[in-house]
Amino acid sequence: MSYYFAKKLDAPFSEAVERTIAALKARGFGVLTKIDVQSTLKEKIGADFRPYVILGACNPKMAHEAQKAEDKIGTMLPCNVVVQEVDGGTEVAAVDPVASMQAIQNASLASIAEKVRDELKAVIEAI
């Protein structure tokens, strides 16, 4: 089982970021964090890196359900979505919450993770 799902876009990086944020919003997710990896690496260690953004996405209703089912689930939240420049375009990848939560033995949480996975897959497909 892969730990992510992805889609390559024939779009400029900045457009891909905006399309991703809009698609997340359309499926009930907010973006809690936006980490510009390229700028951070340049500032902190002087390293050059391709355009790469990590979006910390959260669906409040599903996050609340997960927190009620498993009190330490906050260690796994929010769901990360990566937008990065790749050869010939841009790629958007989202974590598969089912794969990332396999180690947690909680049937209630598993069903919530499946719902989140379905929503994140719909986001990726919609971009």
mmCIF file of N, CA and C in Angstrom:
data_model
loop_
_atom_site.group_PDB
_atom_site.id
_atom_site.type_symbol
_atom_site.label_atom_id
_atom_site.label_comp_id
_atom_site.label_asym_id
_atom_site.label_seq_id
_atom_site.Cartn_x
_atom_site.Cartn_y
_atom_site.Cartn_z
ATOM 1 N N MET A 1 0.850 -1.183 0.000
ATOM 2 C CA MET A 1 0.000 0.000 0.000
ATOM 3 C C MET A 1 0.895 1.245 0.000
ATOM 4 N N SER A 2 0.605 2.151 -0.892
ATOM 5 C CA SER A 2 1.345 3.405 -0.943
ATOM 6 C C SER A 2 0.870 4.320 0.191
ATOM 7 N N TYR A 3 1.727 5.216 0.620
ATOM 8 C CA TYR A 3 1.365 6.134 1.698
ATOM 9 C C TYR A 3 0.849 7.467 1.166
ATOM 10 N N TYR A 4 0.700 7.582 -0.155
ATOM 11 C CA TYR A 4 0.206 8.822 -0.746
ATOM 12 C C TYR A 4 -0.484 8.516 -2.068
ATOM 13 N N PHE A 5 -1.185 9.510 -2.594
ATOM 14 C CA PHE A 5 -1.683 9.460 -3.962
ATOM 15 C C PHE A 5 -1.364 10.809 -4.589
ATOM 16 N N ALA A 6 -1.139 10.814 -5.901
ATOM 17 C CA ALA A 6 -0.621 12.014 -6.544
ATOM 18 C C ALA A 6 -1.188 12.177 -7.945
ATOM 19 N N LYS A 7 -1.018 13.402 -8.441
ATOM 20 C CA LYS A 7 -1.439 13.730 -9.793
ATOM 21 C C LYS A 7 -0.476 14.767 -10.351
ATOM 22 N N LYS A 8 -0.053 14.549 -11.574
ATOM 23 C CA LYS A 8 0.814 15.513 -12.238
ATOM 24 C C LYS A 8 -0.057 16.470 -13.047
ATOM 25 N N LEU A 9 0.275 17.756 -12.950
ATOM 26 C CA LEU A 9 -0.482 18.789 -13.652
ATOM 27 C C LEU A 9 0.398 19.473 -14.678
ATOM 28 N N ASP A 10 -0.207 19.869 -15.757
ATOM 29 C CA ASP A 10 0.483 20.690 -16.744
ATOM 30 C C ASP A 10 0.101 22.138 -16.435
ATOM 31 N N ALA A 11 0.638 22.630 -15.316
ATOM 32 C CA ALA A 11 0.304 23.975 -14.846
ATOM 33 C C ALA A 11 1.503 24.551 -14.119
ATOM 34 N N PRO A 12 1.641 25.871 -14.146
ATOM 35 C CA PRO A 12 2.718 26.491 -13.369
ATOM 36 C C PRO A 12 2.534 26.214 -11.878
ATOM 37 N N PHE A 13 3.627 26.229 -11.156
ATOM 38 C CA PHE A 13 3.628 25.919 -9.729
ATOM 39 C C PHE A 13 2.615 26.764 -8.951
ATOM 40 N N SER A 14 2.669 28.079 -9.095
ATOM 41 C CA SER A 14 1.787 28.953 -8.300
ATOM 42 C C SER A 14 0.315 28.686 -8.612
ATOM 43 N N GLU A 15 0.006 28.403 -9.863
ATOM 44 C CA GLU A 15 -1.370 28.070 -10.223
ATOM 45 C C GLU A 15 -1.786 26.749 -9.582
ATOM 46 N N ALA A 16 -0.880 25.783 -9.567
ATOM 47 C CA ALA A 16 -1.178 24.482 -8.953
ATOM 48 C C ALA A 16 -1.458 24.627 -7.463
ATOM 49 N N VAL A 17 -0.701 25.481 -6.791
ATOM 50 C CA VAL A 17 -0.940 25.716 -5.355
ATOM 51 C C VAL A 17 -2.333 26.292 -5.151
ATOM 52 N N GLU A 18 -2.682 27.303 -5.932
ATOM 53 C CA GLU A 18 -4.000 27.929 -5.785
ATOM 54 C C GLU A 18 -5.129 26.965 -6.129
ATOM 55 N N ARG A 19 -4.952 26.180 -7.181
ATOM 56 C CA ARG A 19 -5.970 25.184 -7.543
ATOM 57 C C ARG A 19 -6.133 24.145 -6.444
ATOM 58 N N THR A 20 -5.029 23.755 -5.823
ATOM 59 C CA THR A 20 -5.081 22.768 -4.745
ATOM 60 C C THR A 20 -5.825 23.326 -3.538
ATOM 61 N N ILE A 21 -5.513 24.545 -3.160
ATOM 62 C CA ILE A 21 -6.196 25.176 -2.018
ATOM 63 C C ILE A 21 -7.691 25.299 -2.302
ATOM 64 N N ALA A 22 -8.051 25.692 -3.519
ATOM 65 C CA ALA A 22 -9.466 25.819 -3.883
ATOM 66 C C ALA A 22 -10.173 24.455 -3.852
ATOM 67 N N ALA A 23 -9.500 23.416 -4.350
ATOM 68 C CA ALA A 23 -10.101 22.080 -4.351
ATOM 69 C C ALA A 23 -10.275 21.555 -2.929
ATOM 70 N N LEU A 24 -9.304 21.832 -2.067
ATOM 71 C CA LEU A 24 -9.437 21.438 -0.656
ATOM 72 C C LEU A 24 -10.639 22.135 -0.029
ATOM 73 N N LYS A 25 -10.751 23.422 -0.253
ATOM 74 C CA LYS A 25 -11.865 24.198 0.314
ATOM 75 C C LYS A 25 -13.209 23.662 -0.179
ATOM 76 N N ALA A 26 -13.282 23.313 -1.456
ATOM 77 C CA ALA A 26 -14.528 22.797 -2.029
ATOM 78 C C ALA A 26 -14.967 21.489 -1.383
ATOM 79 N N ARG A 27 -14.015 20.734 -0.798
ATOM 80 C CA ARG A 27 -14.333 19.458 -0.143
ATOM 81 C C ARG A 27 -14.383 19.586 1.379
ATOM 82 N N GLY A 28 -14.414 20.828 1.891
ATOM 83 C CA GLY A 28 -14.571 21.034 3.329
ATOM 84 C C GLY A 28 -13.288 21.104 4.128
ATOM 85 N N PHE A 29 -12.138 21.192 3.461
ATOM 86 C CA PHE A 29 -10.853 21.292 4.147
ATOM 87 C C PHE A 29 -10.407 22.749 4.205
ATOM 88 N N GLY A 30 -9.788 23.097 5.300
ATOM 89 C CA GLY A 30 -9.103 24.370 5.398
ATOM 90 C C GLY A 30 -7.608 24.097 5.378
ATOM 91 N N VAL A 31 -6.845 25.119 5.055
ATOM 92 C CA VAL A 31 -5.388 24.981 5.077
ATOM 93 C C VAL A 31 -4.888 25.691 6.330
ATOM 94 N N LEU A 32 -4.456 24.905 7.310
ATOM 95 C CA LEU A 32 -3.989 25.440 8.587
ATOM 96 C C LEU A 32 -2.559 25.950 8.504
ATOM 97 N N THR A 33 -1.755 25.285 7.676
ATOM 98 C CA THR A 33 -0.352 25.684 7.521
ATOM 99 C C THR A 33 0.028 25.648 6.053
ATOM 100 N N LYS A 34 0.954 26.510 5.708
ATOM 101 C CA LYS A 34 1.511 26.532 4.358
ATOM 102 C C LYS A 34 3.008 26.731 4.520
ATOM 103 N N ILE A 35 3.759 25.661 4.314
ATOM 104 C CA ILE A 35 5.211 25.699 4.506
ATOM 105 C C ILE A 35 5.886 25.791 3.139
ATOM 106 N N ASP A 36 6.585 26.874 2.906
ATOM 107 C CA ASP A 36 7.339 27.064 1.677
ATOM 108 C C ASP A 36 8.725 26.451 1.909
ATOM 109 N N VAL A 37 8.881 25.208 1.512
ATOM 110 C CA VAL A 37 10.120 24.466 1.760
ATOM 111 C C VAL A 37 11.293 25.120 1.033
ATOM 112 N N GLN A 38 11.084 25.559 -0.181
ATOM 113 C CA GLN A 38 12.153 26.187 -0.952
ATOM 114 C C GLN A 38 12.722 27.393 -0.204
ATOM 115 N N SER A 39 11.866 28.294 0.252
ATOM 116 C CA SER A 39 12.324 29.487 0.982
ATOM 117 C C SER A 39 12.946 29.134 2.325
ATOM 118 N N THR A 40 12.339 28.185 3.025
ATOM 119 C CA THR A 40 12.841 27.798 4.340
ATOM 120 C C THR A 40 14.244 27.211 4.248
ATOM 121 N N LEU A 41 14.456 26.321 3.293
ATOM 122 C CA LEU A 41 15.785 25.720 3.146
ATOM 123 C C LEU A 41 16.830 26.770 2.754
ATOM 124 N N LYS A 42 16.431 27.703 1.907
ATOM 125 C CA LYS A 42 17.362 28.758 1.504
ATOM 126 C C LYS A 42 17.725 29.628 2.710
ATOM 127 N N GLU A 43 16.725 30.006 3.483
ATOM 128 C CA GLU A 43 16.936 30.871 4.647
ATOM 129 C C GLU A 43 17.719 30.172 5.759
ATOM 130 N N LYS A 44 17.383 28.941 6.052
ATOM 131 C CA LYS A 44 17.963 28.250 7.207
ATOM 132 C C LYS A 44 19.338 27.634 6.954
ATOM 133 N N ILE A 45 19.529 27.059 5.751
ATOM 134 C CA ILE A 45 20.804 26.371 5.509
ATOM 135 C C ILE A 45 21.470 26.773 4.194
ATOM 136 N N GLY A 46 20.889 27.752 3.501
ATOM 137 C CA GLY A 46 21.488 28.231 2.264
ATOM 138 C C GLY A 46 21.360 27.270 1.095
ATOM 139 N N ALA A 47 20.481 26.281 1.204
ATOM 140 C CA ALA A 47 20.342 25.269 0.155
ATOM 141 C C ALA A 47 19.347 25.711 -0.910
ATOM 142 N N ASP A 48 19.688 25.420 -2.146
ATOM 143 C CA ASP A 48 18.757 25.644 -3.249
ATOM 144 C C ASP A 48 17.880 24.403 -3.390
ATOM 145 N N PHE A 49 16.588 24.629 -3.607
ATOM 146 C CA PHE A 49 15.641 23.529 -3.731
ATOM 147 C C PHE A 49 14.551 23.955 -4.699
ATOM 148 N N ARG A 50 13.919 22.988 -5.319
ATOM 149 C CA ARG A 50 12.841 23.274 -6.272
ATOM 150 C C ARG A 50 11.630 23.881 -5.530
ATOM 151 N N PRO A 51 10.737 24.554 -6.241
ATOM 152 C CA PRO A 51 9.505 25.017 -5.613
ATOM 153 C C PRO A 51 8.750 23.832 -4.998
ATOM 154 N N TYR A 52 8.448 23.943 -3.709
ATOM 155 C CA TYR A 52 7.873 22.824 -2.952
ATOM 156 C C TYR A 52 7.128 23.419 -1.755
ATOM 157 N N VAL A 53 5.839 23.173 -1.695
ATOM 158 C CA VAL A 53 5.013 23.682 -0.609
ATOM 159 C C VAL A 53 4.292 22.518 0.066
ATOM 160 N N ILE A 54 4.260 22.547 1.393
ATOM 161 C CA ILE A 54 3.493 21.568 2.162
ATOM 162 C C ILE A 54 2.289 22.298 2.744
ATOM 163 N N LEU A 55 1.100 21.844 2.380
ATOM 164 C CA LEU A 55 -0.138 22.409 2.899
ATOM 165 C C LEU A 55 -0.667 21.481 3.991
ATOM 166 N N GLY A 56 -0.891 22.027 5.171
ATOM 167 C CA GLY A 56 -1.479 21.264 6.270
ATOM 168 C C GLY A 56 -2.987 21.415 6.210
ATOM 169 N N ALA A 57 -3.657 20.416 5.644
ATOM 170 C CA ALA A 57 -5.097 20.494 5.402
ATOM 171 C C ALA A 57 -5.876 19.805 6.517
ATOM 172 N N CYS A 58 -7.016 20.401 6.852
ATOM 173 C CA CYS A 58 -7.848 19.832 7.921
ATOM 174 C C CYS A 58 -9.323 20.018 7.585
ATOM 175 N N ASN A 59 -10.059 18.929 7.731
ATOM 176 C CA ASN A 59 -11.510 18.981 7.654
ATOM 177 C C ASN A 59 -11.990 18.981 9.101
ATOM 178 N N PRO A 60 -12.452 20.113 9.619
ATOM 179 C CA PRO A 60 -12.766 20.214 11.049
ATOM 180 C C PRO A 60 -13.740 19.152 11.561
ATOM 181 N N LYS A 61 -14.765 18.839 10.790
ATOM 182 C CA LYS A 61 -15.748 17.858 11.248
ATOM 183 C C LYS A 61 -15.103 16.479 11.408
ATOM 184 N N MET A 62 -14.322 16.082 10.411
ATOM 185 C CA MET A 62 -13.684 14.767 10.477
ATOM 186 C C MET A 62 -12.572 14.740 11.524
ATOM 187 N N ALA A 63 -11.863 15.838 11.672
ATOM 188 C CA ALA A 63 -10.821 15.906 12.703
ATOM 189 C C ALA A 63 -11.443 15.770 14.089
ATOM 190 N N HIS A 64 -12.584 16.402 14.287
ATOM 191 C CA HIS A 64 -13.273 16.306 15.582
ATOM 192 C C HIS A 64 -13.714 14.869 15.852
ATOM 193 N N GLU A 65 -14.247 14.204 14.830
ATOM 194 C CA GLU A 65 -14.637 12.797 14.983
ATOM 195 C C GLU A 65 -13.425 11.945 15.356
ATOM 196 N N ALA A 66 -12.314 12.185 14.677
ATOM 197 C CA ALA A 66 -11.096 11.417 14.947
ATOM 198 C C ALA A 66 -10.591 11.672 16.361
ATOM 199 N N GLN A 67 -10.651 12.915 16.822
ATOM 200 C CA GLN A 67 -10.183 13.247 18.172
ATOM 201 C C GLN A 67 -11.061 12.606 19.236
ATOM 202 N N LYS A 68 -12.351 12.461 18.957
ATOM 203 C CA LYS A 68 -13.235 11.775 19.903
ATOM 204 C C LYS A 68 -12.935 10.273 19.945
ATOM 205 N N ALA A 69 -12.520 9.718 18.805
ATOM 206 C CA ALA A 69 -12.239 8.280 18.722
ATOM 207 C C ALA A 69 -10.865 7.915 19.273
ATOM 208 N N GLU A 70 -9.927 8.859 19.195
ATOM 209 C CA GLU A 70 -8.537 8.561 19.580
ATOM 210 C C GLU A 70 -7.892 9.852 20.087
ATOM 211 N N ASP A 71 -7.642 9.927 21.395
ATOM 212 C CA ASP A 71 -7.207 11.202 21.989
ATOM 213 C C ASP A 71 -5.813 11.665 21.572
ATOM 214 N N LYS A 72 -4.969 10.790 21.056
ATOM 215 C CA LYS A 72 -3.613 11.189 20.628
ATOM 216 C C LYS A 72 -3.515 11.396 19.115
ATOM 217 N N ILE A 73 -4.654 11.369 18.423
ATOM 218 C CA ILE A 73 -4.644 11.464 16.968
ATOM 219 C C ILE A 73 -4.086 12.807 16.483
ATOM 220 N N GLY A 74 -4.058 13.789 17.324
ATOM 221 C CA GLY A 74 -3.476 15.075 16.953
ATOM 222 C C GLY A 74 -2.030 14.965 16.520
ATOM 223 N N THR A 75 -1.354 13.890 16.921
ATOM 224 C CA THR A 75 0.027 13.688 16.475
ATOM 225 C C THR A 75 0.093 13.381 14.976
ATOM 226 N N MET A 76 -1.024 13.009 14.401
ATOM 227 C CA MET A 76 -1.078 12.657 12.979
ATOM 228 C C MET A 76 -1.764 13.735 12.127
ATOM 229 N N LEU A 77 -2.215 14.793 12.765
ATOM 230 C CA LEU A 77 -2.949 15.845 12.060
ATOM 231 C C LEU A 77 -2.098 17.089 11.925
ATOM 232 N N PRO A 78 -2.324 17.932 10.939
ATOM 233 C CA PRO A 78 -3.290 17.808 9.850
ATOM 234 C C PRO A 78 -2.788 16.871 8.758
ATOM 235 N N CYS A 79 -3.628 16.666 7.755
ATOM 236 C CA CYS A 79 -3.239 15.854 6.595
ATOM 237 C C CYS A 79 -2.363 16.720 5.692
ATOM 238 N N ASN A 80 -1.209 16.221 5.331
ATOM 239 C CA ASN A 80 -0.304 16.987 4.472
ATOM 240 C C ASN A 80 -0.581 16.740 2.998
ATOM 241 N N VAL A 81 -0.554 17.854 2.266
ATOM 242 C CA VAL A 81 -0.673 17.842 0.815
ATOM 243 C C VAL A 81 0.545 18.593 0.290
ATOM 244 N N VAL A 82 1.270 17.983 -0.632
ATOM 245 C CA VAL A 82 2.492 18.572 -1.174
ATOM 246 C C VAL A 82 2.247 19.017 -2.609
ATOM 247 N N VAL A 83 2.691 20.227 -2.912
ATOM 248 C CA VAL A 83 2.713 20.716 -4.288
ATOM 249 C C VAL A 83 4.178 20.986 -4.599
ATOM 250 N N GLN A 84 4.671 20.350 -5.665
ATOM 251 C CA GLN A 84 6.082 20.522 -6.010
ATOM 252 C C GLN A 84 6.275 20.593 -7.512
ATOM 253 N N GLU A 85 7.292 21.336 -7.894
ATOM 254 C CA GLU A 85 7.661 21.409 -9.294
ATOM 255 C C GLU A 85 8.425 20.131 -9.646
ATOM 256 N N VAL A 86 8.017 19.490 -10.736
ATOM 257 C CA VAL A 86 8.688 18.292 -11.227
ATOM 258 C C VAL A 86 8.979 18.499 -12.706
ATOM 259 N N ASP A 87 9.784 17.621 -13.265
ATOM 260 C CA ASP A 87 10.120 17.734 -14.690
ATOM 261 C C ASP A 87 8.855 17.860 -15.532
ATOM 262 N N GLY A 88 8.752 18.960 -16.233
ATOM 263 C CA GLY A 88 7.639 19.139 -17.158
ATOM 264 C C GLY A 88 6.324 19.543 -16.539
ATOM 265 N N GLY A 89 6.304 19.967 -15.296
ATOM 266 C CA GLY A 89 5.044 20.401 -14.707
ATOM 267 C C GLY A 89 5.088 20.482 -13.203
ATOM 268 N N THR A 90 3.944 20.232 -12.624
ATOM 269 C CA THR A 90 3.790 20.305 -11.180
ATOM 270 C C THR A 90 3.082 19.044 -10.714
ATOM 271 N N GLU A 91 3.438 18.578 -9.531
ATOM 272 C CA GLU A 91 2.793 17.403 -8.961
ATOM 273 C C GLU A 91 2.135 17.786 -7.644
ATOM 274 N N VAL A 92 0.939 17.240 -7.430
ATOM 275 C CA VAL A 92 0.238 17.399 -6.162
ATOM 276 C C VAL A 92 0.091 16.008 -5.566
ATOM 277 N N ALA A 93 0.502 15.857 -4.313
ATOM 278 C CA ALA A 93 0.415 14.566 -3.634
ATOM 279 C C ALA A 93 -0.201 14.766 -2.255
ATOM 280 N N ALA A 94 -1.042 13.835 -1.859
ATOM 281 C CA ALA A 94 -1.681 13.889 -0.540
ATOM 282 C C ALA A 94 -1.400 12.602 0.208
ATOM 283 N N VAL A 95 -1.258 12.728 1.505
ATOM 284 C CA VAL A 95 -1.059 11.574 2.356
ATOM 285 C C VAL A 95 -2.306 10.684 2.300
ATOM 286 N N ASP A 96 -2.100 9.384 2.358
ATOM 287 C CA ASP A 96 -3.220 8.453 2.489
ATOM 288 C C ASP A 96 -3.412 8.207 3.979
ATOM 289 N N PRO A 97 -4.452 8.781 4.572
ATOM 290 C CA PRO A 97 -4.631 8.632 6.013
ATOM 291 C C PRO A 97 -4.844 7.189 6.466
ATOM 292 N N VAL A 98 -5.363 6.353 5.609
ATOM 293 C CA VAL A 98 -5.539 4.944 5.970
ATOM 294 C C VAL A 98 -4.167 4.299 6.160
ATOM 295 N N ALA A 99 -3.253 4.555 5.227
ATOM 296 C CA ALA A 99 -1.903 3.991 5.326
ATOM 297 C C ALA A 99 -1.165 4.565 6.527
ATOM 298 N N SER A 100 -1.292 5.865 6.756
ATOM 299 C CA SER A 100 -0.530 6.480 7.846
ATOM 300 C C SER A 100 -1.048 6.092 9.224
ATOM 301 N N MET A 101 -2.277 5.625 9.304
ATOM 302 C CA MET A 101 -2.853 5.274 10.609
ATOM 303 C C MET A 101 -2.981 3.774 10.828
ATOM 304 N N GLN A 102 -2.338 2.974 9.996
ATOM 305 C CA GLN A 102 -2.432 1.520 10.130
ATOM 306 C C GLN A 102 -1.964 1.011 11.482
ATOM 307 N N ALA A 103 -1.007 1.671 12.073
ATOM 308 C CA ALA A 103 -0.457 1.190 13.336
ATOM 309 C C ALA A 103 -1.418 1.388 14.508
ATOM 310 N N ILE A 104 -2.410 2.242 14.332
ATOM 311 C CA ILE A 104 -3.360 2.526 15.411
ATOM 312 C C ILE A 104 -4.483 1.492 15.351
ATOM 313 N N GLN A 105 -4.621 0.740 16.391
ATOM 314 C CA GLN A 105 -5.632 -0.318 16.451
ATOM 315 C C GLN A 105 -6.934 0.242 17.009
ATOM 316 N N ASN A 106 -7.701 0.922 16.150
ATOM 317 C CA ASN A 106 -8.954 1.525 16.578
ATOM 318 C C ASN A 106 -9.906 1.497 15.387
ATOM 319 N N ALA A 107 -10.905 0.610 15.434
ATOM 320 C CA ALA A 107 -11.831 0.434 14.315
ATOM 321 C C ALA A 107 -12.609 1.712 14.005
ATOM 322 N N SER A 108 -12.960 2.478 15.029
ATOM 323 C CA SER A 108 -13.682 3.741 14.795
ATOM 324 C C SER A 108 -12.832 4.708 14.003
ATOM 325 N N LEU A 109 -11.568 4.767 14.341
ATOM 326 C CA LEU A 109 -10.644 5.659 13.649
ATOM 327 C C LEU A 109 -10.423 5.203 12.204
ATOM 328 N N ALA A 110 -10.370 3.906 11.996
ATOM 329 C CA ALA A 110 -10.162 3.377 10.647
ATOM 330 C C ALA A 110 -11.267 3.824 9.700
ATOM 331 N N SER A 111 -12.493 3.824 10.152
ATOM 332 C CA SER A 111 -13.595 4.233 9.274
ATOM 333 C C SER A 111 -13.538 5.731 8.984
ATOM 334 N N ILE A 112 -13.105 6.521 9.939
ATOM 335 C CA ILE A 112 -12.942 7.961 9.713
ATOM 336 C C ILE A 112 -11.812 8.193 8.719
ATOM 337 N N ALA A 113 -10.709 7.474 8.868
ATOM 338 C CA ALA A 113 -9.577 7.605 7.943
ATOM 339 C C ALA A 113 -9.999 7.265 6.516
ATOM 340 N N GLU A 114 -10.855 6.281 6.356
ATOM 341 C CA GLU A 114 -11.349 5.926 5.026
ATOM 342 C C GLU A 114 -12.152 7.076 4.419
ATOM 343 N N LYS A 115 -12.970 7.732 5.231
ATOM 344 C CA LYS A 115 -13.741 8.881 4.741
ATOM 345 C C LYS A 115 -12.814 10.025 4.325
ATOM 346 N N VAL A 116 -11.791 10.286 5.146
ATOM 347 C CA VAL A 116 -10.841 11.352 4.828
ATOM 348 C C VAL A 116 -10.084 11.004 3.547
ATOM 349 N N ARG A 117 -9.668 9.736 3.419
ATOM 350 C CA ARG A 117 -8.982 9.302 2.198
ATOM 351 C C ARG A 117 -9.845 9.553 0.972
ATOM 352 N N ASP A 118 -11.129 9.188 1.057
ATOM 353 C CA ASP A 118 -12.031 9.398 -0.075
ATOM 354 C C ASP A 118 -12.119 10.882 -0.443
ATOM 355 N N GLU A 119 -12.195 11.735 0.553
ATOM 356 C CA GLU A 119 -12.278 13.174 0.298
ATOM 357 C C GLU A 119 -10.976 13.709 -0.300
ATOM 358 N N LEU A 120 -9.833 13.273 0.226
ATOM 359 C CA LEU A 120 -8.556 13.739 -0.317
ATOM 360 C C LEU A 120 -8.341 13.222 -1.742
ATOM 361 N N LYS A 121 -8.755 12.006 -2.021
ATOM 362 C CA LYS A 121 -8.668 11.504 -3.388
ATOM 363 C C LYS A 121 -9.525 12.351 -4.324
ATOM 364 N N ALA A 122 -10.710 12.726 -3.859
ATOM 365 C CA ALA A 122 -11.587 13.589 -4.669
ATOM 366 C C ALA A 122 -10.937 14.946 -4.918
ATOM 367 N N VAL A 123 -10.225 15.466 -3.926
ATOM 368 C CA VAL A 123 -9.504 16.723 -4.103
ATOM 369 C C VAL A 123 -8.470 16.577 -5.210
ATOM 370 N N ILE A 124 -7.660 15.534 -5.136
ATOM 371 C CA ILE A 124 -6.604 15.323 -6.121
ATOM 372 C C ILE A 124 -7.203 15.151 -7.517
ATOM 373 N N GLU A 125 -8.271 14.396 -7.619
ATOM 374 C CA GLU A 125 -8.911 14.182 -8.914
ATOM 375 C C GLU A 125 -9.504 15.474 -9.485
ATOM 376 N N ALA A 126 -9.970 16.371 -8.610
ATOM 377 C CA ALA A 126 -10.618 17.609 -9.040
ATOM 378 C C ALA A 126 -9.653 18.681 -9.530
ATOM 379 N N ILE A 127 -8.394 18.540 -9.170
ATOM 380 C CA ILE A 127 -7.428 19.592 -9.525
ATOM 381 C C ILE A 127 -7.144 19.553 -11.018
#
